[in-house]
Amino acid sequence: MGKKMMILGGSALQVPAIHAAKKLGYEIILVDYDENAVGFALADVKLVVSTLDMEEVYRQALAYRPDVVITSTSDGPVRTAAYVNEKLGKKPDLAYEDSLCATIKSHMRKRLEENHVPIPSYYAVESWEEFQEAVKAFSGRCIVKPSDNAGSRGVVLLDGRGKTEEELHRIYAYSKGNSRNGIVMTEEFMSGAEVSVEAMTVNGKTTIIAITDKYITPPPYFVEIAHSEPSRLDQGTQERIREVALQAVRAIRLQNGPSHTEIKVTEQGPKVVEIAARLGGDFITSRLVPLSTGVDLVDASVRLAAGGEPDLSIKWQRAAAIHFIQSGKGKLKRLEAGEEILRMDGVEEAVLYKKAGDSTDGTKSSNDRLGHIITVGRTPEEAMDAGRKALERICVEYEE
């Protein structure tokens, strides 16, 4: 009987993991609530099931008996994979209890705080009254975010000074409406450079592969619009970032698997924004890390989940960047990336997510972006500059 792997999530960001598993000879049992998920074209068994429905995924796992259950770049399915693997009696690379601390921000903050990992001040609130008190405690200026979501959905910088009660309630409702468990986080606003740390843990030992510089939209929303590697921060700062990231990984008790730790470099030093027990999304680990270091973290994570030995050796030191095409407001009249873009120096790929006729309401979450451009260079500055030049060639027009 052939080997079987159940993969939770069939989006474009999950496709590299599907390819990696197939190369290792696995039959793919793919789970996604979207019957049109692109990954289904590669699957041997297609299950149209929500990846967050733990009991139904477990029921399907009992029926199909996969050797292992994994996800690649999605937050919520990390919990489901941990739960199902435990129920099937498989050795936990991340226990279900610990998976909550890597996916639900209220659990995450508490666990990091208990382990003395540097984090922002915070309140986890479940009611409008608690929210009002938390905003007052921050003198009106704080980050409001859902406890259980990703992709910058429901995240807002709130300056409560001068805001009417109606305006505050609208922001609270927006964030709570994006929180699956109904909990809203109000957190200290942190200023400073933002990075993510891409790492792999094998038998409890963590290897940091790359530090990624992140570029975010201006407030009030915080949507990632560009990433580049390697980081341009000084070596002393990078070393402190590494120390904090390793603390965070130890705190969530990850034994085997990838981690993606987002960190702000504040005046008080690096503080953890979030930690995820998965690969970094936004093509960071599937494209930027291999281009900049030669390390295939997708293959490494799948191989590790399958019980193999991942190759984490850095092959080279180059630079790579990704720019996302931001959206405006209205109905798209024209969205084009001419073939000449792919002939520009440093451009690896240009992909559009939307088309003429689609309506957009500005870049409020990662779902609102119009496409991306990936570039390479000898230095991060060179890669970023190539991306900016390519962005200028993208044709975006809206109907009047």
Coordinates of C-alpha atoms in Angstrom, one line a residue:
M1 CA 0.0 0.0 0.0
G2 CA 1.4 3.4 -1.0
K3 CA 2.2 6.2 1.4
K4 CA -0.6 8.8 2.0
M5 CA -0.3 12.4 3.2
M6 CA -3.3 14.5 4.1
I7 CA -2.6 18.2 3.3
L8 CA -4.9 20.9 4.8
G9 CA -5.4 23.7 2.4
G10 CA -5.4 23.9 -1.4
S11 CA -4.6 27.5 -2.1
A12 CA -1.8 28.7 -4.4
L13 CA 0.5 29.1 -1.4
Q14 CA 0.0 25.4 -0.5
V15 CA 0.7 24.1 -4.0
P16 CA 4.6 23.9 -3.5
A17 CA 4.0 21.6 -0.5
I18 CA 1.7 19.4 -2.6
H19 CA 4.4 19.1 -5.3
A20 CA 7.1 18.3 -2.7
A21 CA 5.0 15.5 -1.2
K22 CA 4.3 14.0 -4.6
K23 CA 8.0 14.0 -5.3
L24 CA 8.5 11.9 -2.2
G25 CA 6.0 9.4 -3.6
Y26 CA 3.0 10.3 -1.4
E27 CA -0.7 9.9 -2.5
I28 CA -2.2 13.3 -1.7
I29 CA -5.5 13.6 0.2
L30 CA -6.3 17.3 -0.1
V31 CA -8.7 19.2 2.1
D32 CA -10.2 22.6 1.4
Y33 CA -13.6 24.2 1.8
D34 CA -13.4 25.8 -1.7
E35 CA -14.3 23.2 -4.4
N36 CA -12.4 25.4 -6.9
A37 CA -9.1 25.5 -4.9
V38 CA -6.2 25.3 -7.3
G39 CA -4.5 22.5 -5.4
F40 CA -7.3 20.1 -6.2
A41 CA -5.9 19.7 -9.7
L42 CA -2.9 17.9 -8.2
A43 CA -4.7 15.8 -5.6
D44 CA -5.4 12.1 -5.6
V45 CA -8.3 12.5 -3.2
K46 CA -10.3 15.7 -3.1
L47 CA -12.2 16.5 0.1
V48 CA -14.4 19.6 0.1
V49 CA -14.3 20.2 3.9
S50 CA -13.3 23.2 6.0
T51 CA -9.7 22.8 7.2
L52 CA -11.0 24.3 10.5
D53 CA -13.6 21.6 11.1
M54 CA -11.4 19.4 13.3
E55 CA -13.9 16.6 13.9
E56 CA -14.8 16.3 10.2
V57 CA -11.2 16.3 9.2
Y58 CA -10.5 13.6 11.8
R59 CA -13.5 11.6 10.5
Q60 CA -12.1 11.7 7.0
A61 CA -8.6 10.8 8.3
L62 CA -10.1 7.7 10.0
A63 CA -11.6 6.8 6.6
Y64 CA -8.5 7.4 4.5
R65 CA -5.8 6.6 7.1
P66 CA -3.0 9.0 6.0
D67 CA 0.5 8.4 7.3
V68 CA 0.7 12.1 8.3
V69 CA -1.5 15.2 8.3
I70 CA 0.1 18.6 7.6
T71 CA -0.5 22.1 6.4
S72 CA 2.1 24.4 4.9
T73 CA 1.4 28.2 5.1
S74 CA -2.1 28.5 6.7
D75 CA -2.5 29.4 10.4
G76 CA -5.9 27.8 11.4
P77 CA -5.1 24.4 9.9
V78 CA -2.1 24.1 12.2
R79 CA -4.5 23.4 15.1
T80 CA -6.4 20.9 13.0
A81 CA -3.3 19.0 11.9
A82 CA -2.1 18.9 15.6
Y83 CA -5.5 17.7 16.8
V84 CA -5.9 15.0 14.1
N85 CA -2.3 13.7 14.4
E86 CA -2.8 13.4 18.2
K87 CA -6.2 11.6 17.8
L88 CA -4.5 9.2 15.3
G89 CA -1.9 8.4 17.9
K90 CA 1.0 9.9 15.9
K91 CA 4.0 11.5 17.6
P92 CA 3.2 15.2 18.0
D93 CA 5.6 17.6 16.4
L94 CA 3.5 20.2 18.0
A95 CA 1.0 19.2 20.7
Y96 CA -2.6 20.4 20.2
E97 CA -2.4 22.5 23.4
D98 CA 0.7 24.2 22.1
S99 CA -0.8 24.7 18.6
L100 CA -3.4 27.0 20.3
C101 CA -0.4 29.2 21.3
A102 CA 0.8 29.4 17.7
T103 CA -2.5 30.3 16.2
I104 CA -4.8 32.1 18.6
K105 CA -3.3 35.5 19.7
S106 CA -4.8 35.5 23.2
H107 CA -3.2 32.1 23.9
M108 CA 0.0 33.2 22.2
R109 CA 0.4 36.4 24.3
K110 CA -0.2 34.5 27.5
R111 CA 2.3 31.8 26.7
L112 CA 5.0 34.2 25.6
E113 CA 4.4 36.4 28.7
E114 CA 4.7 33.3 31.0
N115 CA 8.1 32.5 29.3
H116 CA 9.4 36.0 29.6
V117 CA 9.5 36.6 25.8
P118 CA 9.5 40.3 24.9
I119 CA 6.0 41.3 23.7
P120 CA 3.8 44.4 23.6
S121 CA 1.4 45.3 26.4
Y122 CA -2.0 43.8 25.6
Y123 CA -5.6 43.1 26.7
A124 CA -7.8 40.3 25.4
V125 CA -11.4 41.6 25.5
E126 CA -14.7 39.9 24.8
S127 CA -17.2 42.7 25.2
W128 CA -17.7 46.4 24.1
E129 CA -17.3 47.5 27.8
E130 CA -13.9 45.7 28.1
F131 CA -12.8 47.2 24.9
Q132 CA -13.6 50.7 26.1
E133 CA -11.6 50.2 29.2
A134 CA -8.6 48.7 27.3
V135 CA -8.6 51.7 24.9
K136 CA -8.5 54.1 27.9
A137 CA -5.6 52.1 29.4
F138 CA -3.5 52.8 26.2
S139 CA -4.4 56.5 26.3
G140 CA -6.4 55.9 23.2
R141 CA -3.6 54.8 20.9
C142 CA -3.3 51.0 20.3
I143 CA -3.5 48.2 17.8
V144 CA -6.9 46.5 17.5
K145 CA -6.9 43.0 16.0
P146 CA -8.9 39.8 16.0
S147 CA -7.6 37.0 18.2
D148 CA -8.1 34.3 15.7
N149 CA -7.4 35.3 12.1
A150 CA -4.5 36.1 9.7
G151 CA -3.6 38.1 6.6
S152 CA -4.1 41.5 8.4
R153 CA -7.9 40.9 8.4
G154 CA -9.5 43.1 11.0
V155 CA -6.3 44.8 12.1
V156 CA -6.5 48.6 12.7
L157 CA -4.4 51.3 14.3
L158 CA -6.7 53.1 16.7
D159 CA -6.1 56.6 17.9
G160 CA -9.1 56.9 20.3
R161 CA -8.4 60.5 21.1
G162 CA -11.2 62.6 19.6
K163 CA -13.1 59.6 18.3
T164 CA -16.8 59.4 18.9
E165 CA -18.3 56.4 20.6
E166 CA -19.9 55.5 17.3
E167 CA -16.5 55.5 15.6
L168 CA -14.9 53.4 18.3
H169 CA -17.7 50.9 18.1
R170 CA -17.4 50.7 14.4
I171 CA -13.7 49.7 14.8
Y172 CA -14.5 47.3 17.5
A173 CA -17.2 45.6 15.4
Y174 CA -14.9 45.4 12.4
S175 CA -12.2 43.6 14.3
K176 CA -14.6 41.4 16.3
G177 CA -16.4 40.5 13.0
N178 CA -13.1 39.1 11.8
S179 CA -12.4 37.1 15.0
R180 CA -13.6 33.5 14.8
N181 CA -13.6 33.1 18.6
G182 CA -15.0 36.6 19.3
I183 CA -12.0 37.8 21.2
V184 CA -10.4 41.1 20.2
M185 CA -6.9 42.0 21.1
T186 CA -5.9 45.6 22.0
E187 CA -2.2 46.0 22.0
E188 CA 0.5 48.6 22.5
F189 CA 1.4 50.3 19.3
M190 CA 5.0 49.4 18.5
S191 CA 7.1 51.6 16.1
G192 CA 10.2 50.4 14.4
A193 CA 11.5 48.1 11.7
E194 CA 9.5 44.9 11.2
V195 CA 11.0 41.6 10.2
S196 CA 10.0 37.9 10.1
V197 CA 12.3 35.1 11.1
E198 CA 12.2 31.9 8.9
A199 CA 13.3 28.8 10.8
M200 CA 13.1 25.1 11.1
T201 CA 13.1 23.0 14.2
V202 CA 14.4 19.4 14.1
N203 CA 14.1 17.3 17.3
G204 CA 13.8 20.4 19.4
K205 CA 16.8 22.2 17.9
T206 CA 16.0 25.3 15.8
T207 CA 18.0 26.6 12.8
I208 CA 17.3 30.1 11.6
I209 CA 17.6 30.3 7.8
A210 CA 16.7 33.9 7.0
I211 CA 15.5 37.2 8.4
T212 CA 13.1 39.0 6.1
D213 CA 12.6 42.7 6.1
K214 CA 8.9 43.6 5.8
Y215 CA 7.2 46.7 4.4
I216 CA 3.7 47.6 5.5
T217 CA 1.0 50.0 4.3
P218 CA 0.6 53.2 6.3
P219 CA -2.0 53.2 9.2
P220 CA -4.8 52.6 9.9
Y221 CA -4.5 49.2 8.2
F222 CA -1.3 47.0 8.3
V223 CA -1.0 45.1 5.1
E224 CA 2.3 43.7 4.0
I225 CA 3.2 45.2 0.6
A226 CA 6.8 44.1 0.1
H227 CA 9.4 41.7 1.6
S228 CA 13.1 41.4 1.0
E229 CA 16.0 39.2 2.0
P230 CA 18.6 39.2 3.5
S231 CA 17.7 41.8 6.2
R232 CA 19.4 45.2 5.9
L233 CA 19.5 45.7 9.6
D234 CA 22.9 45.8 11.3
Q235 CA 24.4 42.6 12.6
G236 CA 24.0 43.5 16.3
T237 CA 20.3 44.0 15.8
Q238 CA 19.9 40.8 13.8
E239 CA 21.6 38.9 16.6
R240 CA 19.1 40.2 19.1
I241 CA 16.2 39.3 16.7
R242 CA 17.5 35.8 16.5
E243 CA 17.7 35.5 20.3
V244 CA 14.1 36.6 20.7
A245 CA 12.8 34.3 17.9
L246 CA 14.5 31.3 19.5
Q247 CA 12.9 32.2 22.8
A248 CA 9.5 32.3 21.1
V249 CA 10.0 28.9 19.4
R250 CA 11.0 27.4 22.8
A251 CA 7.9 28.9 24.4
I252 CA 5.4 27.2 22.1
R253 CA 7.3 23.9 22.5
L254 CA 7.7 23.2 18.8
Q255 CA 9.6 19.9 18.4
N256 CA 9.7 19.4 14.6
G257 CA 8.6 21.8 11.9
P258 CA 8.9 25.3 10.5
S259 CA 8.2 28.5 12.3
H260 CA 7.6 32.1 11.1
T261 CA 8.1 34.7 13.8
E262 CA 7.2 38.3 13.2
I263 CA 9.2 40.9 15.2
K264 CA 9.2 44.6 15.7
V265 CA 12.5 46.3 16.5
T266 CA 11.4 48.9 19.1
E267 CA 13.4 51.4 21.2
Q268 CA 13.3 48.8 24.0
G269 CA 14.6 46.1 21.7
P270 CA 13.0 43.4 19.5
K271 CA 9.4 42.3 20.5
V272 CA 7.3 39.5 19.1
V273 CA 4.3 40.6 17.0
E274 CA 3.2 37.0 16.3
I275 CA 4.7 33.5 16.0
A276 CA 3.3 30.8 13.7
A277 CA 4.2 27.1 13.6
R278 CA 4.2 27.0 9.8
L279 CA 6.0 28.3 6.8
G280 CA 5.9 32.0 6.1
G281 CA 3.3 32.9 3.5
D282 CA 3.4 35.6 0.9
F283 CA 5.9 33.5 -1.1
I284 CA 8.5 34.2 1.5
T285 CA 9.5 30.6 2.1
S286 CA 8.4 29.1 -1.2
R287 CA 10.2 31.7 -3.4
L288 CA 12.3 34.3 -1.5
V289 CA 14.2 31.9 0.8
P290 CA 15.3 29.5 -2.0
L291 CA 16.3 32.5 -4.2
S292 CA 18.3 34.2 -1.5
T293 CA 19.8 31.1 0.3
G294 CA 19.3 28.0 -1.9
V295 CA 17.4 26.4 1.0
D296 CA 14.2 24.7 0.0
L297 CA 12.1 25.1 3.2
V298 CA 9.0 23.7 1.6
D299 CA 10.8 20.4 0.7
A300 CA 12.5 20.5 4.1
S301 CA 9.2 20.8 6.0
V302 CA 7.4 18.1 4.0
R303 CA 10.4 15.8 4.3
L304 CA 10.6 16.4 8.1
A305 CA 6.9 15.7 8.5
A306 CA 7.4 12.5 6.6
G307 CA 10.1 11.4 9.0
G308 CA 13.1 12.2 6.8
E309 CA 16.1 14.4 7.2
P310 CA 15.7 17.9 5.9
D311 CA 18.6 19.7 4.1
L312 CA 19.0 23.1 5.8
S313 CA 22.5 24.0 4.5
I314 CA 22.8 27.4 3.0
K315 CA 24.0 27.2 -0.6
W316 CA 24.6 30.9 -1.4
Q317 CA 24.0 34.4 -0.2
R318 CA 22.0 36.5 -2.7
A319 CA 19.1 38.9 -2.5
A320 CA 15.4 38.5 -3.3
A321 CA 12.3 40.6 -2.9
I322 CA 8.6 40.6 -3.6
H323 CA 6.3 43.6 -4.2
F324 CA 2.6 43.4 -4.0
I325 CA 0.4 45.5 -6.3
Q326 CA -1.9 47.6 -4.1
S327 CA -5.6 48.1 -5.0
G328 CA -7.6 51.3 -5.1
K329 CA -11.3 51.8 -4.8
G330 CA -13.8 51.0 -7.5
K331 CA -14.3 48.6 -10.5
L332 CA -11.1 47.7 -12.4
K333 CA -11.3 48.8 -16.0
R334 CA -7.8 47.5 -16.9
L335 CA -5.1 45.4 -15.1
E336 CA -2.2 44.3 -17.2
A337 CA 1.4 43.2 -16.8
G338 CA 3.1 43.3 -20.2
E339 CA 5.5 40.6 -21.3
E340 CA 8.3 43.3 -21.3
I341 CA 8.2 43.2 -17.5
L342 CA 9.6 39.7 -17.5
R343 CA 12.5 40.8 -19.6
M344 CA 13.5 43.5 -17.1
D345 CA 16.7 43.0 -15.2
G346 CA 16.1 41.0 -12.0
V347 CA 12.5 40.1 -12.6
E348 CA 11.7 36.5 -11.8
E349 CA 7.9 36.6 -12.1
A350 CA 4.9 38.8 -12.3
V351 CA 1.5 37.4 -11.4
L352 CA -1.9 39.1 -11.3
Y353 CA -4.7 38.0 -8.9
K354 CA -7.6 40.1 -10.2
K355 CA -9.0 41.1 -13.6
A356 CA -10.9 43.8 -15.4
G357 CA -14.5 44.0 -13.9
D358 CA -13.4 43.1 -10.4
S359 CA -14.3 45.6 -7.7
T360 CA -11.8 46.6 -5.0
D361 CA -12.1 48.7 -1.9
G362 CA -8.5 49.6 -1.2
T363 CA -5.8 47.5 0.5
K364 CA -7.2 46.6 3.9
S365 CA -6.1 42.9 4.0
S366 CA -3.9 40.6 2.0
N367 CA -6.9 39.5 0.0
D368 CA -7.2 43.0 -1.5
R369 CA -3.9 42.9 -3.3
L370 CA -3.9 42.9 -7.1
G371 CA -0.8 40.7 -7.8
H372 CA 2.9 40.4 -7.1
I373 CA 6.3 40.8 -8.7
I374 CA 9.4 38.8 -7.5
T375 CA 12.8 40.1 -8.2
V376 CA 16.5 39.2 -7.4
G377 CA 19.7 41.0 -7.2
R378 CA 23.2 41.0 -5.7
T379 CA 22.0 43.1 -2.7
P380 CA 18.6 43.7 -1.2
E381 CA 18.7 47.2 -2.4
E382 CA 19.2 46.0 -6.0
A383 CA 16.4 43.5 -5.7
M384 CA 14.0 46.1 -4.2
D385 CA 14.9 48.6 -6.8
A386 CA 14.2 46.1 -9.6
G387 CA 10.8 45.5 -8.1
R388 CA 9.9 49.2 -7.9
K389 CA 10.8 49.7 -11.5
A390 CA 8.7 46.7 -12.5
L391 CA 5.7 48.0 -10.5
E392 CA 5.8 51.2 -12.6
R393 CA 5.1 49.1 -15.7
I394 CA 1.9 47.5 -14.3
C395 CA -1.1 49.1 -15.9
V396 CA -4.0 49.6 -13.4
E397 CA -7.1 51.6 -14.4
Y398 CA -10.4 52.1 -12.7
E399 CA -13.7 53.0 -14.2
E400 CA -14.8 56.6 -13.4

